[in-house]
CSV table of C-alpha atoms in Angstrom, one decimal:
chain,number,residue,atom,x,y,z
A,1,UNK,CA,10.1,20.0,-8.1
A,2,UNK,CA,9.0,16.7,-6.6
A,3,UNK,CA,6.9,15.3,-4.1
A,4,UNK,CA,7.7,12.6,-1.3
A,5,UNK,CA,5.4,10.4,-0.7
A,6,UNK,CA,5.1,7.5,2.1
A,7,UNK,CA,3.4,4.3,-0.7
A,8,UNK,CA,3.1,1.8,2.5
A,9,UNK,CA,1.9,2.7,5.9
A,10,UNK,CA,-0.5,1.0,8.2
A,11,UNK,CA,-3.0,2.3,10.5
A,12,UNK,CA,-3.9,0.6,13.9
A,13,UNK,CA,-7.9,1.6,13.5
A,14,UNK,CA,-7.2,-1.0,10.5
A,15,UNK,CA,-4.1,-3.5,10.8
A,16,UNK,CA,-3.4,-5.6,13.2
A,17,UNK,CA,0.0,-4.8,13.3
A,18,UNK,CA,-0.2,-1.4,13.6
A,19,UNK,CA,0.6,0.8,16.5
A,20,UNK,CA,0.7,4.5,15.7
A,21,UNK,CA,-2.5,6.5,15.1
A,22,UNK,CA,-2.1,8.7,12.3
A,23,UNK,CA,-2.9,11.8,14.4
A,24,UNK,CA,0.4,11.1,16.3
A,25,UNK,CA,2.1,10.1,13.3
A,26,UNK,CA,1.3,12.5,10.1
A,27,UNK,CA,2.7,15.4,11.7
A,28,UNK,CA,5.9,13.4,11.9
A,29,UNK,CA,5.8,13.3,8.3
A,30,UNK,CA,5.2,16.6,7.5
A,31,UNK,CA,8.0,18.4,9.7
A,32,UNK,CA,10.3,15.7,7.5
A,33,UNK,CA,9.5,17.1,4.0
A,34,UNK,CA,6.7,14.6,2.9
A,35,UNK,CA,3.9,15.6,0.7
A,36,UNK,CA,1.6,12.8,1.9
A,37,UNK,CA,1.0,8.8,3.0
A,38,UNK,CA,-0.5,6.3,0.8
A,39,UNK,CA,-2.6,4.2,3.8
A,40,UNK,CA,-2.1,0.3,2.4
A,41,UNK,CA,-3.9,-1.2,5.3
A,42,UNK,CA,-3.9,-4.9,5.4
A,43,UNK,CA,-6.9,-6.5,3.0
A,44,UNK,CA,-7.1,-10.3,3.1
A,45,UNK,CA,-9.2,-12.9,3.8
A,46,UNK,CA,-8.6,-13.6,7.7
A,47,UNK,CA,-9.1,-10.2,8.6
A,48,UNK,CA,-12.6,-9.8,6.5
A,49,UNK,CA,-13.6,-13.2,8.0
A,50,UNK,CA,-13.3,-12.0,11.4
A,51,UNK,CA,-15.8,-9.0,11.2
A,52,UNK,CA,-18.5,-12.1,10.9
A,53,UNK,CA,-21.8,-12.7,9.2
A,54,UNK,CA,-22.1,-8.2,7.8
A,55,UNK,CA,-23.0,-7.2,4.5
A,56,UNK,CA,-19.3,-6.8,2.4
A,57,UNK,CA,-20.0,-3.3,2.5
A,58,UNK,CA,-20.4,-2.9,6.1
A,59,UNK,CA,-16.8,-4.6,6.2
A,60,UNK,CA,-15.6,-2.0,3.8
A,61,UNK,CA,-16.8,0.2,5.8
A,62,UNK,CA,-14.7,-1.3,9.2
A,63,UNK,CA,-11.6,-1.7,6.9
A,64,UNK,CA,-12.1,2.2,5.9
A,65,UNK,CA,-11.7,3.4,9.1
A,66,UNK,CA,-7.6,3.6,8.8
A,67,UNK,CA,-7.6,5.6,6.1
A,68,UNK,CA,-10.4,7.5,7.6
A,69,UNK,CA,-8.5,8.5,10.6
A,70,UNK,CA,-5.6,9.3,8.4
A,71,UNK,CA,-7.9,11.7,6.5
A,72,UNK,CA,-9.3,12.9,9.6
A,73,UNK,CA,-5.4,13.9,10.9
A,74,UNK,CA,-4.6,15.2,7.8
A,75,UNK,CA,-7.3,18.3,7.9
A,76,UNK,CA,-4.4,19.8,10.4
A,77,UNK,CA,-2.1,19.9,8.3
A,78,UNK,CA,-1.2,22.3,5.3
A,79,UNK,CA,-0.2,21.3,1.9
A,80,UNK,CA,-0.6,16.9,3.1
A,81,UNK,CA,-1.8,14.8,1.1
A,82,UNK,CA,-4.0,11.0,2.0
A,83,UNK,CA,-4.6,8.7,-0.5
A,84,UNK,CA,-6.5,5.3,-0.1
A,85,UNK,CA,-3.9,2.3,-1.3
A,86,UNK,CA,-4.1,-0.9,0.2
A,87,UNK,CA,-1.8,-4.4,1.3
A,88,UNK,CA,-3.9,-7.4,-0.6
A,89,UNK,CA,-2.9,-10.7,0.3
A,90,UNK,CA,-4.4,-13.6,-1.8
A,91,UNK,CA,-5.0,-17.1,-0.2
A,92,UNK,CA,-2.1,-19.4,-2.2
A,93,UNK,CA,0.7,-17.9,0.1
A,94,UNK,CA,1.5,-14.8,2.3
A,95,UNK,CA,2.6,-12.8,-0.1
A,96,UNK,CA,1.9,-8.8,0.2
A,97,UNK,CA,0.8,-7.0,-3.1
A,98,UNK,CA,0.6,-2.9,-3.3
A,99,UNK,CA,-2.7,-1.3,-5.5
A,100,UNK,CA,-3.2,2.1,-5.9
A,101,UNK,CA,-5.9,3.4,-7.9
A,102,UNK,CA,-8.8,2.0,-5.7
A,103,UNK,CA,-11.9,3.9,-4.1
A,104,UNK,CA,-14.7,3.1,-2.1
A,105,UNK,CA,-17.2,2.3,-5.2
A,106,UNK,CA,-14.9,0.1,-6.3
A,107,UNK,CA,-14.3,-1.8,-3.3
A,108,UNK,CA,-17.7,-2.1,-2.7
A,109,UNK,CA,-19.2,-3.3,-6.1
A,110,UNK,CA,-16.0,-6.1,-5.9
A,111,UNK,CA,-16.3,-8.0,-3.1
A,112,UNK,CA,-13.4,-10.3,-1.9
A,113,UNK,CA,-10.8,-9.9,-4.6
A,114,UNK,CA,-8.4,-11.8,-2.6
A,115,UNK,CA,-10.2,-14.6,-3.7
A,116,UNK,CA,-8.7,-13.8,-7.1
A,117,UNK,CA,-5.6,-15.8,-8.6
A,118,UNK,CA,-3.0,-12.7,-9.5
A,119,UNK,CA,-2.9,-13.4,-12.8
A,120,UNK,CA,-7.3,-12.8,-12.6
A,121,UNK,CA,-6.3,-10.2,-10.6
A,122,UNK,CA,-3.8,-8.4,-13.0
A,123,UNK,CA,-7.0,-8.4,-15.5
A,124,UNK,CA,-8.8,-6.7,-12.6
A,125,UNK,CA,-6.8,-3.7,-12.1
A,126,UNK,CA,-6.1,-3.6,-16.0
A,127,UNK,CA,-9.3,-3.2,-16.4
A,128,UNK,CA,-10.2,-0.5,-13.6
A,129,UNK,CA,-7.0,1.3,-14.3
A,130,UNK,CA,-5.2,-0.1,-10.9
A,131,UNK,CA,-1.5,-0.1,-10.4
A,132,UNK,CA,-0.2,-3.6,-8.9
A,133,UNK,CA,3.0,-4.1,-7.5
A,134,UNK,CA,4.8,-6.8,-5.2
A,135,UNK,CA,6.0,-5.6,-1.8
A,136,UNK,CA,9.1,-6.8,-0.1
A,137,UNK,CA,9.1,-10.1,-2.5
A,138,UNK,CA,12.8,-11.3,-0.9
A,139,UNK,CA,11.8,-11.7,2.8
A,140,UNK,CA,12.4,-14.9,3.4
A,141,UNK,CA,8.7,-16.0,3.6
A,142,UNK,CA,7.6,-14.4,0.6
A,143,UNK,CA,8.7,-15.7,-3.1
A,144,UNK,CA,8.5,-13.2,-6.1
A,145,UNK,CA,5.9,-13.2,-7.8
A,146,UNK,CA,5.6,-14.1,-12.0
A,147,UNK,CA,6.8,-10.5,-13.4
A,148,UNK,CA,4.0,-11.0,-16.2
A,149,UNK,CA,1.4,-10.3,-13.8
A,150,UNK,CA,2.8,-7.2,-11.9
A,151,UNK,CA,3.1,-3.7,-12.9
A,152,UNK,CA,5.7,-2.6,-10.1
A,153,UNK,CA,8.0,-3.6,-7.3
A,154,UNK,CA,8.7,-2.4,-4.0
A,155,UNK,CA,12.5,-2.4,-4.2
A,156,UNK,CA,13.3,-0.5,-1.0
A,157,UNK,CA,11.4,-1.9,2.2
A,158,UNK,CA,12.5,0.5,5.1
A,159,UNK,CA,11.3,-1.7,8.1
A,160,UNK,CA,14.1,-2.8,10.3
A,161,UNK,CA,12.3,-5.9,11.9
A,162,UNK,CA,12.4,-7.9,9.2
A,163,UNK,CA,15.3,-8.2,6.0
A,164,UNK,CA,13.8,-8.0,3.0
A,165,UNK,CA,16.7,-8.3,0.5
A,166,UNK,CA,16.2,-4.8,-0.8
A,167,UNK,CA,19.1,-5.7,-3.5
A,168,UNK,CA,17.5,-8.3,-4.5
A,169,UNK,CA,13.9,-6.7,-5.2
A,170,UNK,CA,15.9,-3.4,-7.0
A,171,UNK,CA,17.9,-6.3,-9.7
A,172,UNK,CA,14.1,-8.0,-10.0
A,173,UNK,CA,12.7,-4.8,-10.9
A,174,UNK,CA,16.0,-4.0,-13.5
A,175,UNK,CA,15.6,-7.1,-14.7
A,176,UNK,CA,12.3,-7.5,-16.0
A,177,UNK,CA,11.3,-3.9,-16.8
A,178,UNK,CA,9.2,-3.2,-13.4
A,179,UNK,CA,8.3,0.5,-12.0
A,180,UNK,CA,9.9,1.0,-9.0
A,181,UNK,CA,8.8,1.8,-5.5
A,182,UNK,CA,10.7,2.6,-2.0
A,183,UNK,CA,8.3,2.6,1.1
A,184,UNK,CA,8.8,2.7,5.0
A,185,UNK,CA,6.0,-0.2,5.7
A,186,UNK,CA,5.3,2.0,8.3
A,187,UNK,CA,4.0,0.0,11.9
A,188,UNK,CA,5.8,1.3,14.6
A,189,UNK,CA,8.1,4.7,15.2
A,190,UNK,CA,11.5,3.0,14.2
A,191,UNK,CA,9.8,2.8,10.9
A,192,UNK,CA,9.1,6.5,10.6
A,193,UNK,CA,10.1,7.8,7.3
A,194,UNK,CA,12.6,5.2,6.7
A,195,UNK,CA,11.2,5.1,3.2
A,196,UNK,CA,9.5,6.7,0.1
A,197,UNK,CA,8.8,7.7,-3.3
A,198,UNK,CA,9.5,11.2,-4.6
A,199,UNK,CA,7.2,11.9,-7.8
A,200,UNK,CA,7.1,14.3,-10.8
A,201,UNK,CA,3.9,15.2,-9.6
A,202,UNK,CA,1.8,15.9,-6.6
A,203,UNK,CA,-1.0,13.5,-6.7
A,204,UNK,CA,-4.8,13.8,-5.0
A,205,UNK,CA,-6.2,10.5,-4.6
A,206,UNK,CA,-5.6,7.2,-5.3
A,207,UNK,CA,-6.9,7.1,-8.8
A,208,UNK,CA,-4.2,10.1,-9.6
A,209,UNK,CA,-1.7,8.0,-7.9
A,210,UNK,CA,-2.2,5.2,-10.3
A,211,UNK,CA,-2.1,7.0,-13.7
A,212,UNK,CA,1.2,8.9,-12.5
A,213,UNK,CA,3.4,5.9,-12.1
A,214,UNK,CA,2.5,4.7,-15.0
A,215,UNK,CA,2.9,7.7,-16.9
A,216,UNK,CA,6.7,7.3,-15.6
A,217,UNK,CA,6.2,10.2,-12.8
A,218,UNK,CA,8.7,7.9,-10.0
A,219,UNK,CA,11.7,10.7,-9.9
A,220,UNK,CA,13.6,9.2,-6.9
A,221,UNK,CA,13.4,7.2,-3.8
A,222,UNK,CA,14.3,7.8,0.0
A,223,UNK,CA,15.9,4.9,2.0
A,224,UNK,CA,16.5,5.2,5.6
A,225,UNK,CA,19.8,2.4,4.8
């Protein structure tokens, strides 16, 4: 048996971008055979910068409050899963990096990791046990990133509104011995469950996440193509 999981969703208590409260959305999810959402809210400087002079904890806090609702939604439903992820962006470029394995503590003791180069921030997650992986690295304003300092790809990207050269990030992947992802980058409803990551194992929190991809526990991939 395996478990489908959503690995990129936004929340609009979180990202600007995003438009569909979970409580409206998770039940979606559910009635179409998904175990659970990873929330990968937007975390990068801009957004951090414009909650003003608060401790960094307070801001954690604020930036919490996607995945919060997403927990909140989730008490309705049987057998669904929320686990914290998150969208870093560091400050050379706009590039959008996945991390699972993260929790509040962590956050909180770390402040502003996007100030981190991602070859620093490779040593971070190596040494907290954090899975890092390049989202959607063929749109045509991203570039890939060096392969040395990722763990994983995103090779399916499952929003419509922009082109992300899915092809291209599953060869990148092949080539250089990457783990695999496939997510919906989930914004609006066109984006609903046009994505996702079926695994060996049913995972129950971010932390879990983590140690099961790279355990090899990716059995599959959904694509809404």
């Amino acid at each position: 048996m395996s478990y489908l999981f959503e690995m990129h969703y936004h929340t609009p208590q979180t990202s600007y971008c995003g438009h569909i409260p979970p409580a409206e959305a998770l039940p979606k999810y559910k009635e179409a055979g998904y175990a659970g959402v990873v929330v990968t809210d937007h975390f990068y400087k801009e957004w951090f910068d414009d909650r003003g002079e608060i401790p960094w904890e307070e801001k954690i806090d604020r930036w919490l409050a996607g995945y919060r609702a997403a927990e909140e939604a989730a008490r309705t439903l049987e057998d669904f899963t929320v686990i914290l992820g998150m969208e870093l962006r560091f400050t050379d470029n706009i590039n959008d990096h996945l991390v699972y394995g993260i929790d509040e503590a962590l956050l909180k003791e770390n402040p502003e990791p996007y100030l981190m180069t991602p070859a620093e921030f490779r040593r971070f997650a190596d040494a907290h046990g954090l899975f890092f992986a390049q989202a959607h690295p063929f749109r045509s304003v991203c570039t890939p990133r060096d392969p040395a300092v990722l763990h994983g790809v995103e090779i399916y990207n499952g929003n419509g509104r922009h082109n992300s050269h899915n092809h291209k990030a599953q060869a990148f992947a092949e080539e250089n011995g990457l783990i695999a992802l496939s997510g919906s980058d989930f914004h609006e409803w066109e984006d609903l469950c046009m994505g996702g990551t079926y695994l060996r194992e049913r995972p129950d929190d971010s932390k879990s996440l983590a140690r099961l991809l790279f355990a090899g526990g990716v059995e599959g991939f959904a694509r809404g193509e």
